[in-house]
Coordinates of C-alpha atoms in Angstrom, one line a residue:
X1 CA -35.9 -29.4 45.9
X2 CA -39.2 -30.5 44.0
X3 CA -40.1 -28.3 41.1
X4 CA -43.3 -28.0 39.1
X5 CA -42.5 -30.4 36.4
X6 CA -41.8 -32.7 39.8
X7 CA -37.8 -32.8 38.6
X8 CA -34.9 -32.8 41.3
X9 CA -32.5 -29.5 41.0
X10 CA -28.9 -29.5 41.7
X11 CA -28.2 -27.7 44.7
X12 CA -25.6 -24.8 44.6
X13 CA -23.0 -26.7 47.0
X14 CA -20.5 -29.3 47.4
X15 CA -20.5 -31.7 44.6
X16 CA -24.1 -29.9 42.9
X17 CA -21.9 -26.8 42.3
X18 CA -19.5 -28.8 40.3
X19 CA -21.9 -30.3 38.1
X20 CA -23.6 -26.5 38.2
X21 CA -21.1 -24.9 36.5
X22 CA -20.1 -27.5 34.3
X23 CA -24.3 -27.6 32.7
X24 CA -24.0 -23.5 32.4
X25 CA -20.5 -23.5 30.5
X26 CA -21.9 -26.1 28.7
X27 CA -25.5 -24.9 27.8
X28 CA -24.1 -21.4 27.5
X29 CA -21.1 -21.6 25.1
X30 CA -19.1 -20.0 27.8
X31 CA -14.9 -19.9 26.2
X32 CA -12.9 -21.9 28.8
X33 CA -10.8 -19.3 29.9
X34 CA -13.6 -17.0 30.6
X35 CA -15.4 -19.8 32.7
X36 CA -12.5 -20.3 34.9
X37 CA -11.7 -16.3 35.6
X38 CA -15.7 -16.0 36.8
X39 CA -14.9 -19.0 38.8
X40 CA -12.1 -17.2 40.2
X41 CA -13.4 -14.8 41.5
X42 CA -16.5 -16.0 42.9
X43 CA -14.1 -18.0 44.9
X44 CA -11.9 -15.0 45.9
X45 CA -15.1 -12.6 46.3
X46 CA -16.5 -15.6 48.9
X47 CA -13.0 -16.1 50.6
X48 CA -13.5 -12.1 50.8
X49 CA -17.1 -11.8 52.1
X50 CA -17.9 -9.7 49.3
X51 CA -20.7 -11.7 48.3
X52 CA -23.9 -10.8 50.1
X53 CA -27.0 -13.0 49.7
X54 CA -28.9 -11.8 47.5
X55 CA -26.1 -11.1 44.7
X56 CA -25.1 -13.6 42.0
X57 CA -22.0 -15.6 41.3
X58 CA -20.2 -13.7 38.5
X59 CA -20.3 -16.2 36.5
X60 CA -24.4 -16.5 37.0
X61 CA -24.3 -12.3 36.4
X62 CA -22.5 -12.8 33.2
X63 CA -25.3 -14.5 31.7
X64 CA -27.9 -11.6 32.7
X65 CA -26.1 -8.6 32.1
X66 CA -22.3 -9.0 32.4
X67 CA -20.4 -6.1 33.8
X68 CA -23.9 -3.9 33.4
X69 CA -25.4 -6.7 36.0
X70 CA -26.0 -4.3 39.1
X71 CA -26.2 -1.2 37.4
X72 CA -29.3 -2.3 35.2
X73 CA -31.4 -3.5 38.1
X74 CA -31.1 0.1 39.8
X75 CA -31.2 1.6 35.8
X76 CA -34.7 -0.1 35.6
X77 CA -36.2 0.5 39.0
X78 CA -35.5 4.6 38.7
X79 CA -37.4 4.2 35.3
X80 CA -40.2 2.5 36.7
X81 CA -40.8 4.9 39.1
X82 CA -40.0 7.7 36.9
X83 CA -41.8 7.0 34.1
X84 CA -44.5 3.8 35.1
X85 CA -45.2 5.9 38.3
X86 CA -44.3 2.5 40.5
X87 CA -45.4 3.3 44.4
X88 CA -44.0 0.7 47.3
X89 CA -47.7 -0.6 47.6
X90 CA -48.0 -2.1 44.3
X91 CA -48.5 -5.3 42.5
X92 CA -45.7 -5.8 39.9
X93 CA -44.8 -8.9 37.8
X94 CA -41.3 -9.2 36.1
X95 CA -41.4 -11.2 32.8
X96 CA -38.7 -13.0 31.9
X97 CA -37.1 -12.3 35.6
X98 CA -33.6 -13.6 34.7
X99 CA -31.5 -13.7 37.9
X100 CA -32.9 -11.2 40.1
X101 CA -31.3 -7.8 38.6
X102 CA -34.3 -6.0 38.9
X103 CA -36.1 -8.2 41.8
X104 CA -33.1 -7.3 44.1
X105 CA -33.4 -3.6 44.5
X106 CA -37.0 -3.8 44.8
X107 CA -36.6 -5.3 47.9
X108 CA -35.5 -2.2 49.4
X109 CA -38.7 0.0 47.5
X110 CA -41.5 -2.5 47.6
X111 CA -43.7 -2.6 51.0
X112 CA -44.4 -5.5 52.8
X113 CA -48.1 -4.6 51.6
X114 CA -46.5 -4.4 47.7
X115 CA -45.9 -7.6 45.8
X116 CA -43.6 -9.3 43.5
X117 CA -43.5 -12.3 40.8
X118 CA -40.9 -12.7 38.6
X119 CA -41.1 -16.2 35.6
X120 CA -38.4 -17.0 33.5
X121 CA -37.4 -20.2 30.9
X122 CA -34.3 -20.9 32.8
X123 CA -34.9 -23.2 35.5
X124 CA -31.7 -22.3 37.5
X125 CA -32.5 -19.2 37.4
X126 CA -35.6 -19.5 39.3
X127 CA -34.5 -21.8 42.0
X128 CA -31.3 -19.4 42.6
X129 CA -33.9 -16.4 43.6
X130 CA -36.5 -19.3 45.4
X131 CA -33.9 -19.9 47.7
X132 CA -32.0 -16.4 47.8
X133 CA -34.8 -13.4 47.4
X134 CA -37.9 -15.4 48.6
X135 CA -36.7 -16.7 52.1
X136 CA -36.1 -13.5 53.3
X137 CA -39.0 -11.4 50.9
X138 CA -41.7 -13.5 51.2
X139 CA -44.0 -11.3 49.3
X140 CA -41.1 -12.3 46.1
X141 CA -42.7 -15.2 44.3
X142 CA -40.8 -17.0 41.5
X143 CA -42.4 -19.4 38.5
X144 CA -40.9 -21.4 36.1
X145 CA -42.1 -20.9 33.1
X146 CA -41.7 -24.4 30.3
X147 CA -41.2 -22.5 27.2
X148 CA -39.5 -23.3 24.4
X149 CA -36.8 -21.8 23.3
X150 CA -33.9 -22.4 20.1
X151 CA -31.0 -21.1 21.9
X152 CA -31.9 -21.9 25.9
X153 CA -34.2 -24.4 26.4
X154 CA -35.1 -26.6 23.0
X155 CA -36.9 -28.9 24.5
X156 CA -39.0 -26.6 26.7
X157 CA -42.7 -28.1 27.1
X158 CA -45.0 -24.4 25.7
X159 CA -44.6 -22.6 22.6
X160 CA -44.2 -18.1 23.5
X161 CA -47.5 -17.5 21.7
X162 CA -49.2 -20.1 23.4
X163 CA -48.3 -20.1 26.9
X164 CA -51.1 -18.5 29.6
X165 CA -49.3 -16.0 32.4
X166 CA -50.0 -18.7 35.5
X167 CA -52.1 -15.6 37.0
X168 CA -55.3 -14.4 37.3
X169 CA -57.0 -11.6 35.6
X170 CA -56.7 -8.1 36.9
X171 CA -53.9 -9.5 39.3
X172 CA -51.2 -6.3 38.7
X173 CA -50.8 -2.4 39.6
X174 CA -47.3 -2.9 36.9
X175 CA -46.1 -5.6 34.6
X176 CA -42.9 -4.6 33.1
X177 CA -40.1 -6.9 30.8
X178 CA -36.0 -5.5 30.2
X179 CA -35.0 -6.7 27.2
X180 CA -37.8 -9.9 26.3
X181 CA -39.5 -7.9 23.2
X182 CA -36.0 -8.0 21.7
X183 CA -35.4 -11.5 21.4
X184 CA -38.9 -12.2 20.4
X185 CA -41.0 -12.5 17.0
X186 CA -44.3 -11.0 16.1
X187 CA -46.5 -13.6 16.7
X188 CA -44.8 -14.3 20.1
X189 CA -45.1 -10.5 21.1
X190 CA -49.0 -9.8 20.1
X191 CA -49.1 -12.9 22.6
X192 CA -47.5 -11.5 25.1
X193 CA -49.0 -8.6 24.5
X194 CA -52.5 -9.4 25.4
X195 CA -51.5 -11.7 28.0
X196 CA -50.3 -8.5 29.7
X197 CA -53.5 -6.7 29.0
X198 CA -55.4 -9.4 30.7
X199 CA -53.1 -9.7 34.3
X200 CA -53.0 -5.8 34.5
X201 CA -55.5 -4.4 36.2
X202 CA -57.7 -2.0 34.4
X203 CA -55.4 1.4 34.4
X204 CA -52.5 -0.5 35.5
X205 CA -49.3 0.6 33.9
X206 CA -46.7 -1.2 31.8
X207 CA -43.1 -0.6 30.6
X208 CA -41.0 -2.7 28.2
X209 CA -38.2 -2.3 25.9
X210 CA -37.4 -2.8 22.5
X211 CA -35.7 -2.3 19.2
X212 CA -37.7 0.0 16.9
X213 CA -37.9 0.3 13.4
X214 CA -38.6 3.8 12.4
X215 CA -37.3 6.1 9.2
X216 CA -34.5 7.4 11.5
X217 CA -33.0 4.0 13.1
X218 CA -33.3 2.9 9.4
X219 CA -31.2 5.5 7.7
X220 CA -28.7 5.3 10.8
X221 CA -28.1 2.3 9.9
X222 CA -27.5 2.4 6.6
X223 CA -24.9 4.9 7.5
X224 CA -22.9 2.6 9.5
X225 CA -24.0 4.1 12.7
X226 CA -25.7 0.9 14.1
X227 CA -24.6 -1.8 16.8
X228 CA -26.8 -3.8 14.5
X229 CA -28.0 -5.0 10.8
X230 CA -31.6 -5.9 11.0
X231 CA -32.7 -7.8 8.2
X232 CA -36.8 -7.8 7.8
X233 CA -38.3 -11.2 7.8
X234 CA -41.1 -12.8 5.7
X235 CA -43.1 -12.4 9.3
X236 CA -42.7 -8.7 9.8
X237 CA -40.0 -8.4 12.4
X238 CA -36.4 -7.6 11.7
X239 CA -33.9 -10.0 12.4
X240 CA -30.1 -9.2 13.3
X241 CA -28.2 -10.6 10.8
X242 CA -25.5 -12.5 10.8
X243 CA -25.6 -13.3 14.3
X244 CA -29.7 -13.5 16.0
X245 CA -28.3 -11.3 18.6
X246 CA -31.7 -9.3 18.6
X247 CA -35.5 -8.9 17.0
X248 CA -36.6 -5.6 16.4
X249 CA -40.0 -4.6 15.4
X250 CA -41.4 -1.5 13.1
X251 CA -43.0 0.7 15.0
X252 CA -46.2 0.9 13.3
X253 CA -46.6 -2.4 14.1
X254 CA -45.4 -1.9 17.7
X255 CA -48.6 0.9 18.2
X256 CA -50.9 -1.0 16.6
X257 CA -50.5 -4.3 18.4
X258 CA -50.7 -2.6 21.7
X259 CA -53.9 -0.8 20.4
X260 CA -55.2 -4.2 19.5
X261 CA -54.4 -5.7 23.2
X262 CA -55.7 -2.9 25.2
X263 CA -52.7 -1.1 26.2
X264 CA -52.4 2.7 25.3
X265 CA -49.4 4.7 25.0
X266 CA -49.2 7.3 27.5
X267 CA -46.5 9.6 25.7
X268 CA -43.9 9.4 23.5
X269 CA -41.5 6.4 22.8
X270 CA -38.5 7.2 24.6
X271 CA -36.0 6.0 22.4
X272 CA -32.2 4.4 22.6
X273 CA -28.7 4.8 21.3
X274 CA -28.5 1.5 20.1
X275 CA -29.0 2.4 16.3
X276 CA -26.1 5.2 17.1
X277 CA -28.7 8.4 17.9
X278 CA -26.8 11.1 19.7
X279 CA -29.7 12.1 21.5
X280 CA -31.6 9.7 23.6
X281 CA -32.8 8.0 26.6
X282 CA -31.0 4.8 27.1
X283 CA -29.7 1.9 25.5
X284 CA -32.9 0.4 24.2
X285 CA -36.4 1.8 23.3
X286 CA -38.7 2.1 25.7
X287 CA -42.8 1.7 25.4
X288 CA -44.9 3.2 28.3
X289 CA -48.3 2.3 28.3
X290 CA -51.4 2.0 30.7
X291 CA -54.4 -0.5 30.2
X292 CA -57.5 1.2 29.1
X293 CA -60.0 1.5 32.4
X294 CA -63.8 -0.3 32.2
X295 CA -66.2 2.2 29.9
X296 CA -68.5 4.2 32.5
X297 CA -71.0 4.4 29.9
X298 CA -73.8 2.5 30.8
X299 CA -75.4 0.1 28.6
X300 CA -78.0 0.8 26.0
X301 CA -81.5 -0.3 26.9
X302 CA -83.1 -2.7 24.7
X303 CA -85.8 -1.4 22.5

């Protein structure tokens, strides 16, 4: 299969699935022991017909949300709806898609009149839904997206605060991203951040998570109460030290660079338990906003 950077993919059979696994537990760091239990049981699960066609080898899942896989799909579509006010009819785009955990159960709420795209930085990725979601859901569109990345793709063509959405303005009803913002720095974000203004339509809606810096996620973590230590970098953004597992961003900063891209808050920030809160809404933070609708007023006259 031809992809846009004209490049043959592996196919995920015979021989291809070999060579498939064998790049992931590479390029992933997967332990031995844990590759070969996931391949187990994708085996056993196949042998079983437990695997419909639309749902991931284990050892694919792993890499987008482990155990959490299914679960966090369904988690995300209830808080669209609930919270982005997501009807069957609309135009949504998915950034940084992954696997299809959330593409998969909007199949069964989007419309055929309703739309998806999905682009993520990991090519395999996007070929597995191509040839798994699309063929079925026609109106589910996948793009690779060349980016650059330290840990995934190094040698990925686009730099994150460079790189264009491949759509046209005004071309979404909801644009939403699970757990992108926290493995991103500031620069990258504003980015992304106006890039999102610019494909939403104007009044279109928009959901995204993150890690939040505030007074209280501060002084639980000096308490010891935190899953993570975020160090404050030279550029503004907190990194998790000692391990990168996660970026998290003040939340001044967080209101103002929406402000500055055209995306209003429509409430509160709902915030997670992540930084040990005992009262909360889910695991990570989550920003609701809306893009600001065309002024009515009319223009001045010249004088």
């Amino acid at each position: 299969m031809e992809t846009e950077t004209g490049k043959c993919v592996v196919p995920l059979q015979a021989r291809g699935r070999r060579l498939l696994r064998n790049a992931l537990r590479d390029a992933f760091n997967i332990p031995a022991a844990v590759f070969l239990l996931l391949s187990a049981i994708d085996a056993l699960d196949t042998l079983r017909g437990r695997r419909g066609r639309m749902r991931p080898p284990k050892l694919l899942a792993a890499l987008w949300g482990g155990s959490e896989f299914e679960h966090g799909g369904e988690w995300l579509l209830k808080s669209l709806i609930e919270l982005a006010d997501l009807r069957p009819d609309d135009r949504v785009l998915d950034v940084g898609c992954g696997i299809g955990r959330n593409a998969v159960p909007l199949t069964r709420y989007l419309s055929k009149t309703g739309s998806y795209e999905g682009f993520d930085i990991i090519r395999l990725a996007i070929e597995w839904n191509r040839r798994r979601i699309s063929r079925s859901h026609p109106n589910f569109r996948f793009h690779f997206a060349d980016i650059h990345n330290e840990q995934y793709t190094p040698g990925g063509k686009h730099r994150a605060y460079e790189y264009r959405f491949p759509y046209e303005d005004a071309s979404f009803d909801v644009v939403f991203l699970a757990s992108v913002f926290t493995h991103m720095v500031s620069a990258d974000t504003e980015h992304y951040l106006s890039e999102i203004a610019r494909v939403l339509r104007p009044g279109g809606r928009y959901l995204a998570t993150f890690f939040i810096i505030n007074s209280e996620s501060l002084s639980l973590q000096q308490a010891g109460r935190s899953r993570f230590r975020f160090i404050q970098q030279p550029e503004g953004h907190y990194l998790e030290y000692p391990y990168e597992a996660g970026i998290a961003h003040e939340e001044g900063w967080v209101r103002d660079a929406h402000t500055r891209s055209g995306l209003h808050f429509n409430g509160p920030i709902f915030y997670g338990n992540w930084c040990g809160r005992e009262k909360f809404f889910h695991y990570q933070d989550i920003v609701v906003s809306t893009k600001a609708k065309a002024s009515s007023r009319s223009k001045r006259r010249p004088s």
